[in-house]
Amino acid sequence: MSVEQFGYKQELHRALTLKDLLIYGMIFMVPIAPFGVFGYVWDGAQGMVALAYLIGMVAMFFTAMSYWSMSRAFPVSGSVYAYAQRGIHPTVGFFAGWLILLDYILVPSLLYIVSAAALSPILPGVPAWVWIVGFIAVNSVINLLGISFTAKANKYILVAEIIVLAVFVVLGLIALYAGQGAGHLTLNPLYNADHFNLPLVMGAVSIAVLSFLGFDGISTLSEETKGGVDTVGKASLGALMLVGVLFILQTWIAADLAQGMNFSSLDTAFYDTANLAGGAWLKQLTIWSTALSWGIANALVAQAAVSRILFAMARDKQLPKLLAKVHPRFKTPYVSTLIVAVISIASGLYFNGNIDNLSRLVNFGALMGFLLLHISVINHYMLRNKSRNLLLHLIFPLIGFFIIGFVIYEMDSQAKILGLSWLAIGVVYYLVMRFTLKRDVVLDLDN
């Protein structure tokens, strides 16, 4: 687990166990994440919400396995940036990092907007910007105090989310079998022959996959993890499978409850099904749970993850050196943390009211980064080191590559245009950095 073998100095505090990473990953993905985007997935998949989440989980399984392979080879901060950098080439690594930044930098903003949208019907007199700024301030303080403090906060938040989810599942099943919605659990949320259309469902998957983004964030904490080189990989896969099952369970119940309902707003679709299941109090409970889980818990770990990406890229002189500064007492990349807070405020206010478009834009960055991750596995293990493990180092990455590639292909055209525009900005920045500022990074790729 030593970072010195890769030419770095151990600056961050190693304090996280496998259990801490599992909790971190589950908090990042948010066990109740479908509460906030259920309406958009339900509308896009023509009611087959559980199917969209199942496909998303399968796609992310192969990606999790690639994360496991690369985190074992390169146990350093940086996630996809570090893996593509060392698994393929430093230039490819820069663009992998640039693409994943589109996910990590914008996802906190998306979380704040979802939280503000959830609270708007309850407290209509409070402007959205007040919630956004308030959530950002709280999360920034917690993250600045250190990774151990963040880990402790995560444990309590996760327990609360699981309790809320259990309440909805129990009351939702009781309501179904009492005659509400479909009247019982059906197969329609998983497969409805009358409405099934693969491109349509895959378009919904491009939104549903947002809920799975987070297991990959575990790899950004490699330099703050205790244990062997498999710790990050085990946590990534474990968190993904646990949360994936919870996603499918809750959306299956919600989709059957929603049969026959007409939603006034896709933003509040899940809360309306909760109202059908348990009444106004359950609706209020799910709204507040979504707001606090996305606005505090999820955004908290998202901010921690993106600050580590910025730290890793700045340490390699791919971004301004200032972003690599570590607080002498708390051992956190405090400058990067504060920069993320400023960006979150700006982008949160700019994209307020555009949850669906922002979610697709976030997903574009993440999924493009995942494509390069799969290529990194094949190049590093199969081509460079002649691995004989065809299943883990060739077949799994290829399957993951093609599934994610198809999801990207079926994405909304506007999201692809915006995503490619971000990539174009990265190309310009890279050319200026490389040929005008004369910055480069030389790595010992034999390690």
XYZ file of N, CA and C in Angstrom, residues 34-177:
432
model
N -32.940 6.450 -5.470
C -34.050 6.489 -6.433
C -35.197 7.401 -6.020
N -35.309 7.758 -4.726
C -36.366 8.673 -4.298
C -36.347 9.944 -5.143
N -35.139 10.477 -5.400
C -35.016 11.778 -6.051
C -35.174 11.770 -7.559
N -34.881 10.631 -8.228
C -34.930 10.597 -9.701
C -35.931 9.560 -10.216
N -36.715 8.978 -9.324
C -37.659 7.928 -9.711
C -38.564 8.361 -10.856
N -39.097 9.568 -10.780
C -40.042 10.037 -11.782
C -39.452 10.055 -13.186
N -38.200 10.475 -13.297
C -37.551 10.561 -14.611
C -37.266 9.166 -15.174
N -36.840 8.240 -14.315
C -36.578 6.874 -14.773
C -37.892 6.185 -15.113
N -38.908 6.374 -14.295
C -40.236 5.794 -14.535
C -40.798 6.277 -15.877
N -40.656 7.559 -16.144
C -41.161 8.124 -17.390
C -40.363 7.619 -18.585
N -39.037 7.596 -18.464
C -38.187 7.176 -19.578
C -38.292 5.698 -19.893
N -38.482 4.863 -18.862
C -38.534 3.412 -19.053
C -39.952 2.886 -19.183
N -40.928 3.796 -19.295
C -42.332 3.393 -19.415
C -42.750 2.465 -18.273
N -42.331 2.811 -17.066
C -42.714 2.059 -15.886
C -41.764 0.947 -15.486
N -40.831 0.567 -16.378
C -39.903 -0.541 -16.094
C -38.668 -0.027 -15.346
N -38.933 0.541 -14.186
C -37.872 1.170 -13.397
C -36.904 0.131 -12.846
N -37.433 -0.980 -12.326
C -36.578 -2.022 -11.765
C -35.628 -2.579 -12.820
N -36.111 -2.696 -14.055
C -35.267 -3.189 -15.147
C -34.126 -2.216 -15.411
N -34.423 -0.922 -15.416
C -33.382 0.082 -15.653
C -32.293 -0.009 -14.592
N -32.695 -0.207 -13.332
C -31.712 -0.315 -12.259
C -30.963 -1.645 -12.306
N -31.638 -2.700 -12.742
C -30.958 -3.991 -12.881
C -29.869 -3.921 -13.949
N -30.205 -3.336 -15.099
C -29.210 -3.185 -16.167
C -28.051 -2.312 -15.688
N -28.397 -1.247 -14.975
C -27.354 -0.374 -14.442
C -26.424 -1.106 -13.498
N -26.979 -1.964 -12.626
C -26.159 -2.717 -11.685
C -25.252 -3.708 -12.406
N -25.780 -4.374 -13.431
C -24.970 -5.324 -14.199
C -23.807 -4.599 -14.876
N -24.112 -3.460 -15.491
C -23.057 -2.686 -16.152
C -21.997 -2.253 -15.157
N -22.432 -1.809 -13.981
C -21.487 -1.346 -12.977
C -20.720 -2.489 -12.317
N -21.273 -3.725 -12.360
C -20.551 -4.880 -11.813
C -19.225 -5.063 -12.544
N -19.286 -5.040 -13.866
C -18.060 -5.230 -14.644
C -17.092 -4.066 -14.440
N -17.645 -2.886 -14.248
C -16.800 -1.725 -13.983
C -16.152 -1.846 -12.610
N -16.906 -2.337 -11.630
C -16.354 -2.537 -10.287
C -15.211 -3.539 -10.304
N -15.344 -4.557 -11.113
C -14.274 -5.546 -11.219
C -13.020 -4.929 -11.836
N -13.210 -4.024 -12.791
C -12.052 -3.339 -13.372
C -11.410 -2.397 -12.360
N -12.233 -1.750 -11.543
C -11.686 -0.916 -10.470
C -10.859 -1.770 -9.510
N -11.360 -2.947 -9.195
C -10.639 -3.846 -8.288
C -9.264 -4.180 -8.885
N -9.252 -4.532 -10.162
C -7.988 -4.898 -10.811
C -6.991 -3.750 -10.792
N -7.443 -2.543 -11.121
C -6.522 -1.413 -11.224
C -6.121 -0.858 -9.863
N -7.038 -0.904 -8.875
C -6.684 -0.431 -7.534
C -5.669 -1.362 -6.891
N -5.671 -2.610 -7.300
C -4.689 -3.570 -6.797
C -3.315 -3.280 -7.389
N -3.292 -2.894 -8.648
C -2.016 -2.611 -9.310
C -1.448 -1.266 -8.905
N -2.347 -0.277 -8.725
C -1.905 1.089 -8.426
C -2.715 1.658 -7.252
N -2.327 1.343 -6.009
C -3.064 1.813 -4.828
C -2.745 3.260 -4.480
N -3.101 4.181 -5.385
C -2.853 5.608 -5.173
C -4.147 6.387 -5.403
N -4.181 7.616 -4.882
C -5.346 8.476 -5.099
C -5.441 8.843 -6.583
N -6.635 9.176 -7.010
C -6.783 9.619 -8.392
C -7.784 8.840 -9.195
N -8.163 7.618 -8.732
C -9.184 6.838 -9.417
C -8.846 6.637 -10.894
N -9.799 6.883 -11.778
C -9.612 6.632 -13.210
C -8.422 7.403 -13.764
N -8.207 8.599 -13.253
C -7.055 9.403 -13.702
C -5.757 8.632 -13.503
N -5.543 8.103 -12.298
C -4.306 7.391 -11.997
C -4.216 6.077 -12.770
N -5.345 5.377 -12.930
C -5.331 4.076 -13.577
C -5.051 4.188 -15.076
N -5.677 5.147 -15.740
C -5.412 5.343 -17.167
C -4.014 5.921 -17.379
N -3.583 6.776 -16.465
C -2.260 7.393 -16.546
C -1.163 6.327 -16.511
N -1.295 5.398 -15.583
C -0.274 4.377 -15.416
C -0.579 3.099 -16.190
N -1.845 2.864 -16.477
C -2.213 1.662 -17.204
C -2.129 1.798 -18.709
N -2.212 3.044 -19.217
C -2.129 3.267 -20.664
C -0.993 4.246 -20.976
N -1.203 5.538 -20.646
C -0.208 6.570 -20.953
C -0.588 7.826 -20.166
N 0.395 8.632 -19.736
C 0.083 9.858 -18.998
C -0.899 10.786 -19.706
N -0.806 10.896 -21.031
C -1.722 11.766 -21.771
C -3.155 11.250 -21.677
N -3.324 9.942 -21.839
C -4.652 9.343 -21.704
C -5.157 9.530 -20.283
N -4.246 9.433 -19.321
C -4.611 9.640 -17.929
C -5.160 11.030 -17.686
N -4.531 12.031 -18.302
C -5.026 13.397 -18.140
C -6.470 13.509 -18.612
N -6.765 12.961 -19.787
C -8.122 13.084 -20.324
C -9.122 12.220 -19.549
N -8.671 11.098 -19.003
C -9.544 10.305 -18.140
C -9.900 11.114 -16.899
N -8.897 11.779 -16.331
C -9.139 12.624 -15.172
C -10.030 13.800 -15.509
N -9.818 14.388 -16.673
C -10.626 15.530 -17.103
C -12.092 15.130 -17.261
N -12.321 13.940 -17.834
C -13.690 13.461 -18.033
C -14.363 13.118 -16.711
N -13.626 12.450 -15.816
C -14.233 12.073 -14.540
C -14.492 13.295 -13.683
N -13.729 14.378 -13.926
C -13.983 15.622 -13.200
C -15.366 16.178 -13.529
N -15.819 15.935 -14.761
C -17.154 16.388 -15.159
C -18.205 15.745 -14.266
N -17.961 14.496 -13.904
C -18.834 13.797 -12.965
C -18.653 14.351 -11.558
N -17.450 14.282 -11.052
C -17.215 14.603 -9.642
C -17.431 16.075 -9.299
N -17.105 16.967 -10.223
C -17.274 18.389 -9.928
C -18.751 18.789 -9.954
N -19.512 18.205 -10.883
C -20.910 18.590 -11.025
C -21.861 17.806 -10.138
N -21.455 16.593 -9.705
C -22.398 15.782 -8.936
C -22.784 16.432 -7.604
N -21.880 17.127 -6.883
C -22.363 17.807 -5.670
C -23.445 18.832 -5.988
N -23.272 19.559 -7.087
C -24.279 20.553 -7.479
C -25.624 19.879 -7.748
N -25.580 18.756 -8.435
C -26.807 18.013 -8.725
C -27.494 17.577 -7.432
N -26.711 17.135 -6.480
C -27.266 16.677 -5.212
C -27.938 17.813 -4.457
N -27.314 18.986 -4.491
C -27.897 20.142 -3.812
C -29.208 20.569 -4.473
N -29.236 20.491 -5.809
C -30.453 20.882 -6.533
C -31.599 19.916 -6.233
N -31.300 18.594 -6.217
C -32.329 17.591 -5.898
C -32.869 17.827 -4.498
N -31.976 18.127 -3.563
C -32.390 18.376 -2.183
C -33.276 19.611 -2.088
N -32.878 20.667 -2.791
C -33.671 21.901 -2.781
C -35.045 21.669 -3.402
N -35.100 20.856 -4.485
C -36.371 20.556 -5.147
C -37.283 19.757 -4.219
N -36.689 18.854 -3.427
C -37.487 18.045 -2.502
C -38.093 18.909 -1.394
N -37.333 19.905 -0.932
C -37.789 20.737 0.181
C -38.706 21.882 -0.255
N -38.701 22.188 -1.540
C -39.481 23.317 -2.041
C -40.971 23.234 -1.714
N -41.638 22.061 -1.881
C -43.074 21.999 -1.553
C -43.351 22.166 -0.060
N -42.385 21.804 0.783
C -42.583 21.891 2.231
C -42.393 23.310 2.726
N -41.326 23.952 2.238
C -41.001 25.318 2.656
C -40.870 26.195 1.413
N -41.989 26.487 0.750
C -41.939 27.237 -0.509
C -41.388 28.649 -0.361
N -41.397 29.181 0.837
C -40.898 30.537 1.029
C -39.391 30.638 1.080
N -38.707 29.493 1.182
C -37.240 29.496 1.244
C -36.680 29.310 -0.167
N -35.936 30.270 -0.686
C -35.370 30.154 -2.042
C -34.407 28.971 -2.148
N -34.308 28.392 -3.336
C -33.432 27.233 -3.541
C -31.984 27.554 -3.228
N -31.564 28.791 -3.518
C -30.152 29.129 -3.324
C -29.767 29.085 -1.845
N -30.719 29.314 -0.966
C -30.435 29.258 0.470
C -30.081 27.826 0.878
N -30.850 26.849 0.386
C -30.559 25.450 0.677
C -29.212 25.056 0.094
N -28.957 25.455 -1.162
C -27.718 25.082 -1.837
C -26.502 25.600 -1.071
N -26.507 26.878 -0.735
C -25.379 27.477 -0.019
C -25.240 26.872 1.375
N -26.363 26.627 2.040
C -26.325 26.061 3.388
C -25.725 24.667 3.413
N -26.158 23.808 2.479
C -25.617 22.452 2.408
C -24.114 22.481 2.111
N -23.720 23.340 1.195
C -22.302 23.429 0.820
C -21.456 23.851 2.015
N -21.932 24.812 2.790
C -21.184 25.302 3.948
C -20.980 24.184 4.974
N -22.041 23.437 5.276
C -21.948 22.352 6.257
C -20.965 21.281 5.784
N -21.101 20.848 4.533
C -20.241 19.786 4.009
C -18.778 20.205 3.950
N -18.523 21.445 3.589
C -17.140 21.910 3.491
C -16.450 21.882 4.849
N -17.160 22.295 5.875
C -16.584 22.285 7.227
C -16.268 20.858 7.665
N -17.211 19.929 7.446
C -16.998 18.535 7.847
C -15.804 17.942 7.114
N -15.708 18.183 5.804
C -14.602 17.622 5.020
C -13.260 18.225 5.405
N -13.251 19.489 5.765
C -12.006 20.131 6.155
C -11.471 19.586 7.481
N -12.353 19.059 8.327
C -11.946 18.563 9.639
C -11.252 17.203 9.582
N -11.247 16.554 8.435
C -10.506 15.308 8.310
C -11.345 14.121 7.903
N -10.688 13.110 7.300
C -11.385 11.950 6.766
C -11.973 11.085 7.882
N -11.347 11.047 9.060
C -11.873 10.253 10.167
C -13.208 10.823 10.651
N -13.296 12.142 10.723
C -14.531 12.800 11.133
C -15.634 12.524 10.115
N -15.280 12.584 8.831
C -16.245 12.295 7.762
C -16.753 10.868 7.871
N -15.843 9.918 8.147
C -16.215 8.509 8.252
C -17.196 8.281 9.398
N -16.984 8.954 10.526
C -17.887 8.814 11.670
C -19.283 9.342 11.337
N -19.328 10.480 10.663
C -20.618 11.053 10.275
C -21.368 10.120 9.330
N -20.625 9.455 8.438
C -21.241 8.558 7.465
C -22.000 7.417 8.120
N -21.458 6.868 9.215
C -22.074 5.714 9.868
C -23.481 6.039 10.368
N -23.632 7.166 11.009
C -24.934 7.550 11.549
C -25.930 7.848 10.428
N -25.440 8.483 9.376
C -26.315 8.819 8.259
C -26.820 7.555 7.561
N -25.935 6.565 7.389
C -26.312 5.324 6.714
C -27.399 4.586 7.487
N -27.276 4.504 8.804
C -28.278 3.832 9.629
C -29.643 4.498 9.454
N -29.648 5.837 9.448
C -30.906 6.567 9.288
C -31.545 6.281 7.930
N -30.749 6.227 6.872
C -31.278 5.960 5.529
C -31.878 4.559 5.438
N -31.199 3.579 6.024
C -31.697 2.198 5.986
C -33.032 2.083 6.726
N -33.168 2.789 7.843
C -34.432 2.762 8.599
C -35.569 3.334 7.765
N -35.330 4.478 7.121
C -36.362 5.100 6.280
C -36.746 4.171 5.135
N -35.759 3.555 4.506
C -36.028 2.642 3.400
C -36.853 1.449 3.866
N -36.522 0.896 5.032
C -37.260 -0.251 5.560
C -38.726 0.112 5.822
N -38.946 1.317 6.336
C -40.316 1.780 6.597
C -41.101 1.841 5.287
N -40.487 2.414 4.231
C -41.187 2.519 2.947
C -41.482 1.138 2.375
N -40.499 0.235 2.422
C -40.685 -1.108 1.853
C -41.833 -1.833 2.543
N -41.861 -1.802 3.863
C -42.913 -2.501 4.614
C -44.288 -1.891 4.328
N -44.401 -0.570 4.445
C -45.692 0.076 4.220
C -46.109 0.003 2.750
N -45.133 0.034 1.848
C -45.449 -0.079 0.429
C -46.030 -1.438 0.088
N -45.462 -2.502 0.645
C -45.979 -3.851 0.401
C -47.371 -4.018 1.015
N -47.556 -3.481 2.224
C -48.876 -3.556 2.861
C -49.931 -2.844 2.007
N -49.576 -1.660 1.495
C -50.511 -0.891 0.669
C -50.830 -1.620 -0.627
N -49.811 -2.219 -1.250
C -50.024 -2.954 -2.495
C -51.032 -4.084 -2.296
N -50.796 -4.894 -1.292
C -51.660 -6.054 -1.087
C -52.983 -5.690 -0.420
